[in-house]
Coordinates of N, CA and C in Angstrom, one line a residue:
X122 N 144.9 -6.0 5.2 CA 145.0 -7.4 5.6 C 144.1 -7.4 7.0
X123 N 143.1 -8.4 7.2 CA 142.3 -8.2 8.3 C 142.6 -9.3 9.3
X124 N 143.7 -9.1 10.0 CA 144.1 -10.1 11.0 C 143.2 -10.3 12.0
X125 N 142.9 -11.8 12.4 CA 142.2 -11.9 13.6 C 143.4 -12.4 14.6
X126 N 143.1 -12.0 15.8 CA 144.1 -12.1 16.8 C 143.9 -13.5 17.6
X127 N 145.0 -14.1 17.7 CA 144.8 -15.6 18.2 C 145.5 -15.3 19.7
X128 N 144.6 -15.2 20.7 CA 145.2 -14.9 22.1 C 144.5 -15.6 23.1
X129 N 143.8 -16.8 22.7 CA 143.1 -17.7 23.7 C 143.4 -19.1 23.4
X130 N 143.8 -20.1 24.1 CA 144.0 -21.5 23.6 C 142.7 -22.1 23.1
X131 N 141.5 -21.8 23.6 CA 140.3 -22.6 23.0 C 140.2 -22.2 21.6
X132 N 140.8 -21.0 21.2 CA 140.6 -20.6 19.6 C 141.1 -21.6 18.8
X133 N 141.9 -22.4 19.1 CA 142.5 -23.4 18.3 C 141.4 -24.6 17.8
X134 N 140.6 -24.8 18.7 CA 139.3 -25.6 18.1 C 138.5 -25.0 17.3
X135 N 138.3 -23.5 17.4 CA 137.7 -22.8 16.4 C 138.2 -22.7 15.2
X136 N 139.6 -22.7 15.2 CA 140.3 -22.6 13.9 C 140.1 -23.8 13.2
X137 N 140.3 -24.9 13.7 CA 140.2 -26.3 13.2 C 138.7 -26.4 12.6
X138 N 137.7 -25.9 13.3 CA 136.3 -26.0 12.7 C 136.2 -25.0 11.3
X139 N 136.8 -23.9 11.4 CA 136.8 -23.0 10.4 C 137.5 -23.6 9.3
X140 N 138.5 -24.2 9.3 CA 139.4 -24.8 8.3 C 138.6 -25.8 7.6
X141 N 137.4 -26.3 8.0 CA 136.5 -27.2 7.1 C 135.7 -26.3 6.2
X142 N 135.7 -25.0 6.2 CA 134.8 -24.2 5.2 C 135.9 -23.4 4.5
X143 N 137.1 -23.2 4.7 CA 138.1 -22.5 4.1 C 139.4 -22.4 4.6
X144 N 140.5 -22.2 4.0 CA 141.9 -22.3 4.7 C 142.1 -21.3 5.8
X145 N 142.8 -21.7 6.7 CA 143.1 -20.7 7.8 C 144.6 -20.9 8.0
X146 N 145.3 -19.6 8.3 CA 146.6 -19.3 8.4 C 146.8 -19.0 9.7
X147 N 147.8 -19.3 10.3 CA 148.3 -18.7 11.7 C 149.8 -18.2 11.4
X148 N 150.0 -17.1 11.7 CA 151.4 -16.5 11.7 C 151.9 -16.3 12.9
X149 N 152.9 -16.9 13.4 CA 153.6 -16.9 14.6 C 154.7 -15.9 14.5
X150 N 154.4 -14.8 15.2 CA 155.3 -13.5 15.1 C 156.0 -13.1 16.3
X151 N 157.2 -12.9 16.3 CA 158.0 -12.4 17.5 C 158.2 -10.8 17.3
X152 N 157.6 -10.2 18.2 CA 157.7 -8.7 18.1 C 159.2 -8.1 18.4
X153 N 160.0 -9.0 18.7 CA 161.6 -8.5 19.1 C 162.4 -9.1 18.0
X154 N 162.0 -9.7 17.0 CA 162.9 -10.1 15.9 C 162.7 -9.4 14.5
X155 N 163.9 -9.0 13.9 CA 163.8 -8.3 12.8 C 163.4 -9.3 11.7
X156 N 163.9 -10.4 11.7 CA 163.6 -11.3 10.5 C 162.0 -11.7 10.6
X157 N 161.4 -11.8 11.8 CA 160.1 -12.0 11.9 C 159.2 -10.8 11.3
X158 N 159.7 -9.6 11.6 CA 159.0 -8.3 11.0 C 159.1 -8.2 9.5
X159 N 160.3 -8.7 9.1 CA 160.4 -8.8 7.5 C 159.5 -9.9 6.9
X160 N 159.4 -11.1 7.4 CA 158.4 -12.0 7.0 C 157.0 -11.5 7.2
X161 N 156.6 -10.7 8.1 CA 155.4 -10.2 8.3 C 155.0 -9.2 7.4
X162 N 156.0 -8.4 7.0 CA 156.0 -7.3 6.0 C 155.7 -7.7 4.5
X163 N 156.6 -8.9 4.3 CA 156.5 -9.5 2.9 C 155.1 -10.1 2.7
X164 N 154.6 -10.8 3.8 CA 153.3 -11.6 3.5 C 152.2 -10.5 3.6
X165 N 152.2 -9.2 4.3 CA 151.2 -8.3 4.2 C 151.2 -7.5 2.8
X166 N 152.4 -7.3 2.4 CA 152.5 -6.8 0.9 C 152.0 -7.7 -0.1
X167 N 152.1 -8.9 0.2 CA 151.7 -9.8 -1.1 C 150.2 -10.2 -1.0
X168 N 149.5 -10.0 0.3 CA 148.2 -10.4 0.6 C 147.3 -9.7 -0.3
X169 N 146.3 -10.6 -0.7 CA 145.1 -10.2 -1.8 C 143.9 -10.5 -1.0
X170 N 142.9 -9.6 -0.9 CA 141.7 -9.7 -0.2 C 141.0 -10.8 -1.2
X171 N 140.1 -11.6 -0.6 CA 139.3 -12.7 -1.6 C 140.1 -13.8 -1.8
X172 N 141.3 -14.2 -1.0 CA 142.0 -15.2 -1.4 C 141.4 -16.4 -0.8
X173 N 140.3 -16.3 0.0 CA 139.7 -17.4 0.7 C 140.6 -18.2 1.7
X174 N 141.4 -17.4 2.5 CA 142.2 -17.7 3.6 C 142.1 -16.7 4.7
X175 N 141.8 -17.4 5.9 CA 141.4 -16.5 7.1 C 142.8 -16.3 7.9
X176 N 143.4 -15.1 8.1 CA 144.7 -15.0 8.6 C 144.4 -14.8 10.2
X177 N 145.3 -15.5 11.1 CA 145.3 -15.3 12.3 C 146.7 -14.9 12.7
X178 N 146.8 -13.9 13.7 CA 148.3 -13.4 14.1 C 148.4 -13.8 15.5
X179 N 149.6 -14.5 15.8 CA 149.9 -14.9 17.2 C 151.1 -14.2 17.8
X180 N 151.0 -13.3 18.7 CA 152.3 -12.7 19.2 C 152.8 -13.6 20.1
X181 N 153.9 -14.1 19.7 CA 154.8 -15.2 20.4 C 155.4 -14.7 21.8
X182 N 155.5 -13.5 21.9 CA 156.1 -12.9 23.0 C 155.0 -12.9 24.2
X183 N 153.9 -12.5 23.9 CA 152.8 -12.3 24.8 C 152.1 -13.9 25.1
X184 N 152.1 -14.6 23.8 CA 151.2 -16.0 23.9 C 152.0 -17.1 23.8
X185 N 153.1 -17.3 24.4 CA 154.0 -18.4 24.0 C 153.3 -19.8 24.4
X186 N 152.6 -19.7 25.3 CA 152.0 -21.1 25.6 C 150.9 -21.6 24.5
X187 N 150.4 -20.6 23.7 CA 149.7 -21.0 22.7 C 150.3 -21.7 21.4
X188 N 151.7 -21.0 21.2 CA 152.5 -21.5 20.3 C 153.0 -23.0 20.7
X189 N 153.4 -23.2 21.9 CA 153.7 -24.4 22.5 C 152.5 -25.5 22.2
X190 N 151.4 -25.1 22.5 CA 150.2 -26.0 22.3 C 149.9 -26.4 20.7
X191 N 150.2 -25.4 19.9 CA 150.2 -25.8 18.5 C 151.1 -26.8 18.2
X192 N 152.3 -26.7 18.6 CA 153.5 -27.5 18.4 C 153.2 -28.9 18.8
X193 N 152.7 -28.9 20.1 CA 152.1 -30.3 20.6 C 151.2 -31.0 19.9
X194 N 150.0 -30.1 19.7 CA 148.7 -30.6 19.2 C 148.8 -31.1 17.8
X195 N 149.6 -30.3 17.0 CA 149.7 -30.7 15.5 C 150.9 -31.2 15.1
X196 N 151.9 -31.4 16.0 CA 153.2 -32.1 15.6 C 154.2 -30.9 14.7
X197 N 153.9 -29.7 14.8 CA 154.8 -28.8 14.0 C 155.8 -28.1 14.8
X198 N 156.9 -28.5 14.7 CA 158.0 -27.8 15.4 C 157.9 -26.4 15.6
X199 N 158.2 -25.7 16.8 CA 157.9 -24.2 16.9 C 159.2 -23.5 16.3
X200 N 158.7 -22.6 15.4 CA 159.8 -21.7 14.9 C 159.1 -20.2 14.9
X201 N 160.2 -19.5 14.6 CA 159.7 -18.0 14.5 C 160.4 -17.2 13.7
X202 N 159.9 -16.4 12.8 CA 158.6 -16.5 12.4 C 158.1 -17.9 11.9
X203 N 156.8 -18.1 11.7 CA 156.3 -19.4 11.1 C 155.0 -19.1 10.6
X204 N 154.5 -19.8 9.6 CA 153.2 -19.7 9.1 C 152.8 -21.1 9.2
X205 N 151.6 -21.5 9.7 CA 150.9 -22.7 9.5 C 149.5 -22.5 9.0
X206 N 149.3 -23.3 7.8 CA 148.1 -23.4 7.3 C 147.2 -24.6 7.5
X207 N 145.9 -24.4 7.8 CA 145.1 -25.5 8.0 C 144.0 -25.6 7.1
X208 N 143.7 -26.9 6.6 CA 142.6 -27.2 5.6 C 141.9 -28.5 6.1
X209 N 140.5 -28.5 6.3 CA 139.8 -29.5 6.4 C 140.5 -30.3 8.0
X210 N 140.7 -29.4 8.7 CA 141.2 -29.9 10.1 C 142.7 -30.4 10.2
X211 N 143.5 -30.2 9.1 CA 144.8 -30.7 9.1 C 145.8 -29.7 8.8
X212 N 147.0 -29.6 9.1 CA 148.2 -28.9 8.6 C 148.4 -29.3 7.3
X213 N 148.4 -28.1 6.4 CA 148.7 -28.4 4.8 C 149.8 -27.8 4.3
X214 N 150.4 -26.8 5.2 CA 151.5 -26.0 4.9 C 152.2 -25.5 6.1
X215 N 153.6 -25.5 6.3 CA 154.3 -24.9 7.3 C 155.5 -24.5 6.8
X216 N 156.0 -23.4 7.1 CA 157.1 -22.6 6.7 C 157.5 -21.7 7.7
X217 N 158.9 -21.4 7.7 CA 159.6 -20.4 8.7 C 160.5 -19.5 7.9
X218 N 160.7 -18.5 8.6 CA 161.8 -17.4 8.1 C 161.3 -17.0 6.7
X219 N 162.4 -16.9 6.0 CA 162.2 -16.6 4.6 C 161.7 -17.6 3.6
X220 N 161.4 -18.7 4.2 CA 160.7 -19.7 3.3 C 159.3 -19.6 3.4
X221 N 158.8 -18.5 3.9 CA 157.2 -18.3 4.1 C 156.8 -17.9 2.7
X222 N 156.0 -18.6 2.0 CA 155.5 -18.1 0.7 C 154.0 -18.0 0.4
X223 N 153.7 -16.6 0.3 CA 152.2 -16.4 -0.1 C 151.5 -17.3 -1.0
X224 N 152.2 -17.5 -2.1 CA 151.6 -18.6 -3.0 C 151.3 -19.9 -2.4
X225 N 152.1 -20.4 -1.6 CA 151.9 -21.6 -0.9 C 150.7 -21.5 -0.1
X226 N 150.6 -20.3 0.7 CA 149.6 -20.3 1.7 C 148.2 -20.2 1.1
X227 N 148.0 -19.8 -0.1 CA 146.7 -19.7 -0.9 C 146.7 -20.9 -1.9
X228 N 147.6 -21.7 -2.0 CA 147.6 -22.8 -3.2 C 146.4 -23.8 -2.8

């Protein structure tokens, strides 16, 4: 799985632009949480290349202000772990914890 790292606030605008060409997923991951690690592992095991989704990885411990900006800008309540999928500039899927579904991410 080829993660792109989300570590700059201005990348959010780039992600929205990118979502007009294909789905974009942000995984908000806490490196201190075992549930977050399980969700990351499940997602990586299910991932299939060529699914037309660009995956971004956000380390919540290091970049919490970016997570807060996502919640504010897109009206998606912060959770961890959390997946948010964008298509055509809008959130089309959001899930957290064990509710994160690879099938929904690529639907």
